[in-house]
Amino acid sequence: DSVLAEVASFPVPSSSTFAGVLNRLTMNVWTAVPIAFAVLYFGVYQFVGQFGAGTLVDFLENDLYETYVTPWLTAWVERLIPWPVLQDLFVHDYGVFTLGLRYAIALILPIVGTFFIMFSILEDSGYLPRLALLLDRVFKKLGLNGRAVIPIILGFGCGTMATVVTRILETRRERIIATLLLGFAIPCSAQLGVILAMVSTHHQIFIAWCVLMTIIFLALGMIAARTVPGRAPAFYLEIPPLRMPRLSNVLMKTYSRMYWYFIEILPLFLFASVIIWVGTLTGLFQAVIKLIVPIIGLMGLPAEAASAFLFGFFRRDYGAAGLLDLLNHGQLNPRQIFVSVLVISLFLPCIAQFFVMKKERGWKFALATSAAVWLTATTVGILANYVALSTGWL
């Protein structure tokens, strides 16, 4: 004991220090809620939405890719490959280089990267357990507990990764409910960034979108809590002290998540481009688009949006990015923006998330969830368009 006393110290946290005050504020419900909203506003909306999906995407896509990379790749492919059909596989509207690679690098990479930086900062600072404790009471109404905050927040980064992380939940019932919520009402960071970019100049649409998505999320969770059988486990969580995030830790965690995401996602983008090329070449996509157009019309969206939603079957962020392209070309008015962001937020899980759901929960669960998601997204889109038109709100 005497040796220990000479070489070690055990400081008692003081409530008068900045760290002590911050600890107390993040544990008190009256101050913790405004802090959580501030974290979400500055971390998600400003950093991921405005900076990642706005500034970085504009630079990478418009200033770099469209100005220099796409013309160079197109000229290079057209010189090497004399056949227009094969040229279309690599460049032009739906080429592997000009669509798949552009979406993955110029659109998705900066959005996902900024999200994972934000998540790593929150994780390394010790704030996430406090957020879990804050949300525990709400999550209990949804058949979950505070521990589910980790896969739910991760779902805003990558739904595929988050579905795997539901393994940390104690019971099968919790894992089923969390997977349902991730499949239905949690847009991934690529979707979220594009959605925030679409509504960045329409604050009333952003507020309405937040309110409606929250209502849908809570309603779905409450229904699942009453219908999915099983027990609700007790919730115990160690609360570590708050600390200043270490740059090395943040960079290492961000790099490992980005590496996993990019290795998993880039091949899917390229594969989706090949499938789109085959579907376009055979006329299959045109036939499917003709079937989708009447439903799109009921939502009050232009016929061009049908291809964006069709591509969303392969990647949800493909659909979101396609809608952003329509907006950038002046083809969506405020009402159509509102309907679009609602529908794409509730859209089908991407291929990767679908197969992870199949692996974790089985074919029946994956197929039933996908069918229910499609029906919900379509119904919400039609109702949102009808309400916006009848009230003259937008």
XYZ file of C-alpha atoms in Angstrom:
394
model
C 0.000 0.000 0.000
C 2.830 2.401 0.799
C 4.440 1.803 -2.612
C 1.077 2.282 -4.342
C 0.519 5.532 -2.490
C 3.867 6.838 -3.725
C 3.342 6.058 -7.433
C -0.409 6.375 -7.979
C -2.994 9.028 -7.379
C -6.768 8.698 -7.296
C -8.274 12.109 -7.955
C -11.861 12.591 -6.887
C -13.911 14.197 -9.665
C -14.914 17.674 -8.666
C -18.311 19.007 -9.610
C -16.773 22.472 -9.853
C -14.453 21.572 -12.747
C -15.579 21.889 -16.354
C -15.570 18.082 -16.738
C -17.584 17.709 -13.542
C -20.159 20.278 -14.655
C -20.430 18.636 -18.074
C -20.833 15.207 -16.460
C -23.659 16.532 -14.322
C -25.377 18.313 -17.222
C -25.325 15.243 -19.489
C -26.854 13.089 -16.743
C -29.711 15.444 -15.841
C -32.709 14.907 -18.103
C -33.599 18.620 -18.229
C -30.189 19.590 -19.561
C -29.293 16.319 -21.300
C -32.117 16.621 -23.856
C -31.057 20.071 -25.148
C -27.445 18.835 -25.248
C -28.533 15.800 -27.290
C -30.412 18.048 -29.727
C -27.358 20.301 -30.011
C -25.137 17.289 -30.716
C -27.542 16.065 -33.405
C -27.892 19.526 -34.946
C -24.199 20.358 -35.128
C -22.968 16.794 -35.581
C -25.517 15.430 -38.063
C -27.181 18.403 -39.738
C -24.281 20.854 -39.918
C -21.240 18.559 -40.135
C -22.652 15.604 -42.091
C -25.486 17.361 -43.941
C -24.078 20.795 -44.717
C -20.332 20.144 -44.802
C -20.183 16.488 -45.914
C -23.181 16.341 -48.249
C -22.871 19.963 -49.314
C -19.364 21.418 -49.432
C -17.381 18.200 -49.904
C -19.818 16.631 -52.379
C -19.952 19.831 -54.447
C -16.169 19.922 -54.644
C -15.648 16.224 -55.399
C -18.569 15.765 -57.791
C -18.806 19.081 -59.629
C -15.369 20.670 -59.369
C -13.313 17.490 -59.613
C -15.187 14.490 -61.020
C -17.507 16.120 -63.553
C -14.932 18.685 -64.688
C -11.834 16.503 -64.976
C -12.382 12.796 -64.249
C -15.534 12.036 -66.274
C -14.378 13.713 -69.526
C -10.976 12.008 -69.269
C -12.493 8.557 -68.571
C -15.060 8.962 -71.358
C -12.434 9.948 -73.916
C -10.135 7.120 -72.789
C -12.882 4.450 -73.023
C -14.140 5.722 -76.396
C -10.605 5.498 -77.793
C -10.012 1.960 -76.510
C -13.478 0.469 -77.141
C -15.073 1.118 -80.557
C -18.433 -0.551 -79.767
C -21.075 1.825 -78.296
C -22.768 -1.006 -76.387
C -19.581 -1.789 -74.454
C -18.813 1.901 -74.064
C -22.130 2.251 -72.224
C -20.979 -0.401 -69.743
C -18.097 1.790 -68.569
C -19.093 5.408 -69.282
C -22.078 7.597 -70.317
C -25.304 7.703 -68.278
C -25.123 4.409 -66.348
C -21.484 3.383 -66.781
C -19.386 1.678 -64.127
C -16.964 4.640 -64.084
C -19.376 7.529 -64.590
C -22.251 6.289 -62.392
C -21.044 3.580 -59.995
C -17.602 4.999 -59.267
C -18.865 8.596 -59.234
C -21.636 7.837 -56.751
C -19.315 5.795 -54.524
C -16.414 8.269 -54.435
C -17.875 11.705 -55.115
C -21.283 11.330 -53.423
C -21.176 8.587 -50.813
C -17.579 8.674 -49.553
C -17.638 12.249 -48.129
C -21.044 11.710 -46.501
C -20.158 8.391 -44.872
C -16.713 9.696 -43.925
C -18.049 12.730 -42.058
C -20.649 10.560 -40.278
C -18.060 8.081 -39.034
C -15.811 10.936 -37.848
C -18.734 12.313 -35.827
C -19.629 8.861 -34.443
C -15.997 8.159 -33.462
C -15.774 11.494 -31.616
C -18.957 10.739 -29.647
C -17.750 7.213 -28.910
C -14.269 8.237 -27.747
C -15.585 11.091 -25.605
C -17.747 8.760 -23.511
C -20.965 10.517 -24.536
C -22.691 7.501 -26.136
C -23.400 5.686 -22.808
C -25.006 8.893 -21.522
C -27.157 9.058 -24.634
C -28.106 5.401 -24.074
C -29.152 6.181 -20.504
C -31.135 9.212 -21.670
C -33.017 7.207 -24.316
C -33.582 4.101 -22.180
C -37.052 5.167 -21.020
C -38.173 5.946 -24.594
C -36.662 2.741 -25.965
C -38.471 0.669 -23.338
C -41.752 1.799 -24.947
C -40.405 0.321 -28.201
C -39.524 -3.048 -26.674
C -35.825 -2.157 -26.442
C -33.509 -0.634 -23.853
C -30.743 1.951 -23.879
C -28.186 -0.519 -25.212
C -30.003 -0.415 -28.576
C -28.789 3.164 -29.076
C -25.532 1.773 -30.523
C -27.036 -0.161 -33.485
C -29.701 2.531 -34.008
C -27.141 5.347 -34.257
C -24.868 3.141 -36.362
C -27.853 2.654 -38.668
C -27.576 6.314 -39.593
C -24.113 5.404 -40.861
C -24.658 2.016 -42.479
C -27.757 -0.147 -42.036
C -25.823 -3.262 -43.001
C -23.241 -2.752 -40.266
C -25.947 -1.827 -37.759
C -27.930 -5.006 -38.504
C -24.847 -7.070 -37.669
C -24.282 -5.035 -34.476
C -27.799 -5.946 -33.223
C -26.070 -9.113 -31.982
C -25.041 -7.135 -28.874
C -28.702 -7.018 -27.791
C -29.545 -9.568 -25.146
C -32.742 -11.213 -26.433
C -34.020 -12.399 -29.811
C -37.051 -10.125 -29.378
C -34.844 -7.037 -29.104
C -32.786 -8.081 -32.122
C -35.944 -8.537 -34.229
C -37.396 -5.152 -33.194
C -34.098 -3.340 -33.793
C -33.712 -4.957 -37.223
C -37.269 -3.910 -38.121
C -36.595 -0.307 -37.113
C -33.338 -0.269 -39.074
C -35.086 -1.613 -42.166
C -38.079 0.709 -41.943
C -37.263 4.105 -40.532
C -33.491 4.658 -40.282
C -31.901 6.211 -43.397
C -28.194 5.435 -43.797
C -25.639 8.251 -43.874
C -25.514 8.272 -47.682
C -29.302 8.662 -47.828
C -29.305 11.087 -44.927
C -26.661 13.296 -46.486
C -28.502 13.446 -49.805
C -31.805 14.110 -48.022
C -30.258 16.934 -45.991
C -28.794 18.370 -49.181
C -32.260 18.283 -50.788
C -33.973 20.089 -47.891
C -31.115 22.421 -46.907
C -32.901 25.456 -48.373
C -36.408 24.356 -47.280
C -36.429 24.477 -43.472
C -40.182 23.820 -43.174
C -39.772 20.614 -45.202
C -36.859 19.559 -42.996
C -38.917 20.082 -39.821
C -41.936 18.230 -41.274
C -39.675 15.368 -42.394
C -38.110 15.089 -38.918
C -41.514 15.090 -37.199
C -43.079 12.509 -39.539
C -40.064 10.176 -39.464
C -40.025 10.352 -35.653
C -43.751 9.532 -35.505
C -43.303 6.593 -37.899
C -40.279 5.329 -35.935
C -42.113 5.496 -32.589
C -45.363 4.032 -33.965
C -43.545 1.111 -35.578
C -41.582 0.438 -32.393
C -44.694 0.512 -30.202
C -46.541 -1.850 -32.556
C -43.546 -4.209 -32.621
C -43.249 -4.087 -28.814
C -46.853 -5.284 -28.515
C -46.732 -7.952 -31.222
C -43.243 -9.503 -31.082
C -43.238 -12.158 -28.341
C -40.497 -12.379 -25.735
C -39.279 -10.779 -22.524
C -37.819 -7.345 -21.889
C -34.405 -7.704 -20.181
C -33.045 -5.464 -17.441
C -30.692 -2.689 -18.478
C -27.319 -2.174 -16.818
C -24.667 0.143 -18.221
C -21.382 1.470 -16.891
C -21.051 5.223 -17.397
C -17.416 6.182 -18.075
C -16.166 9.701 -17.340
C -16.316 12.232 -20.139
C -12.970 12.978 -21.742
C -11.486 14.895 -24.613
C -11.461 12.576 -27.674
C -7.974 11.547 -28.777
C -7.202 12.340 -32.391
C -5.370 9.033 -32.885
C -8.357 7.050 -31.583
C -10.839 8.991 -33.722
C -8.719 8.548 -36.852
C -8.163 4.831 -36.208
C -11.862 4.121 -35.587
C -12.919 6.197 -38.587
C -10.372 4.478 -40.820
C -11.417 0.959 -39.764
C -15.106 1.712 -40.345
C -14.429 3.475 -43.639
C -12.232 0.604 -44.812
C -14.957 -1.944 -43.998
C -17.650 0.205 -45.573
C -15.723 0.926 -48.747
C -14.576 -2.670 -49.262
C -18.183 -3.815 -48.856
C -19.903 -1.016 -50.762
C -17.701 -0.190 -53.765
C -18.155 -3.653 -55.375
C -21.924 -3.317 -54.872
C -21.982 0.044 -56.649
C -20.015 -1.380 -59.562
C -22.196 -4.506 -59.628
C -25.348 -2.366 -59.555
C -24.031 -0.384 -62.534
C -23.534 -3.637 -64.469
C -27.073 -4.787 -63.598
C -28.457 -1.416 -64.691
C -26.508 -1.709 -67.965
C -27.903 -5.223 -68.569
C -31.429 -4.114 -67.668
C -31.195 -1.105 -69.971
C -29.658 -3.166 -72.804
C -32.349 -5.862 -72.654
C -35.233 -3.407 -72.209
C -36.185 -4.995 -68.870
C -35.742 -1.770 -66.918
C -37.841 0.196 -69.358
C -40.662 -2.317 -68.873
C -40.381 -2.119 -65.073
C -40.211 1.689 -65.179
C -43.461 1.735 -67.184
C -45.091 -0.260 -64.372
C -43.725 2.101 -61.719
C -44.666 5.379 -63.456
C -48.410 5.239 -62.486
C -47.473 4.774 -58.806
C -44.955 7.605 -59.086
C -47.732 9.719 -60.619
C -49.974 9.086 -57.593
C -47.171 10.539 -55.470
C -47.128 13.637 -57.658
C -43.548 13.018 -58.794
C -42.203 13.392 -62.353
C -41.906 10.247 -64.471
C -38.099 10.587 -64.384
C -38.206 9.720 -60.664
C -39.246 6.158 -61.574
C -35.699 5.268 -62.634
C -34.318 6.696 -59.369
C -36.658 4.499 -57.327
C -35.869 1.480 -59.491
C -32.142 1.984 -58.905
C -32.976 2.285 -55.218
C -33.804 -1.423 -55.235
C -30.073 -2.029 -55.718
C -28.836 0.713 -53.401
C -31.053 3.029 -51.371
C -28.458 5.765 -51.782
C -28.590 5.186 -55.571
C -32.230 6.229 -55.420
C -31.487 9.192 -53.154
C -28.637 10.366 -55.379
C -30.872 10.017 -58.450
C -33.485 12.258 -56.837
C -30.779 14.778 -55.948
C -29.792 14.837 -59.621
C -33.410 15.666 -60.531
C -33.423 18.469 -57.959
C -30.141 19.877 -59.255
C -31.640 19.966 -62.760
C -34.708 21.880 -61.509
C -37.187 19.007 -61.986
C -38.584 18.923 -58.423
C -40.748 21.587 -56.778
C -41.011 21.927 -52.942
C -43.999 19.551 -52.680
C -42.169 16.919 -54.724
C -39.052 17.376 -52.591
C -41.164 16.716 -49.474
C -42.703 13.553 -50.928
C -39.353 12.366 -52.305
C -37.439 12.616 -49.039
C -40.231 10.833 -47.153
C -40.440 7.952 -49.625
C -36.693 7.490 -50.021
C -36.268 7.535 -46.214
C -38.739 4.649 -45.931
C -37.473 2.852 -49.006
C -36.415 -0.771 -49.357
C -33.206 -1.909 -47.628
C -30.229 -2.097 -49.955
C -28.998 -5.428 -51.314
C -26.295 -5.714 -48.655
C -28.702 -5.011 -45.780
C -31.284 -7.389 -47.259
C -28.797 -10.270 -47.360
C -27.555 -9.508 -43.841
C -31.190 -9.568 -42.641
C -31.592 -12.910 -44.395
C -28.435 -14.218 -42.726
C -29.356 -12.947 -39.253
C -33.145 -13.496 -39.250
C -33.963 -15.824 -42.177
C -35.577 -15.571 -45.627
C -39.149 -15.128 -44.349
C -38.204 -12.175 -42.167
C -36.146 -10.473 -44.899
C -38.828 -10.883 -47.582
C -41.721 -9.922 -45.286
C -39.859 -6.843 -44.029
C -38.993 -5.724 -47.574
C -42.604 -6.137 -48.729
C -43.920 -4.219 -45.712
C -41.352 -1.450 -46.229
C -42.307 -1.067 -49.910
C -46.030 -0.909 -49.058
C -45.434 1.609 -46.259
C -43.210 3.868 -48.390
C -45.709 3.866 -51.259
C -48.697 4.565 -48.996
C -46.925 7.363 -47.121
C -45.821 8.957 -50.410
C -49.348 8.951 -51.863
C -50.878 10.300 -48.631
C -48.194 12.991 -48.257
C -48.821 14.215 -51.794
C -52.600 14.250 -51.255
C -52.330 16.165 -47.958
C -49.851 18.695 -49.393
C -52.102 19.305 -52.415
C -55.385 19.489 -50.500
C -54.032 21.838 -47.822
C -52.003 23.949 -50.244
C -49.081 23.785 -47.834
C -46.456 23.366 -50.569
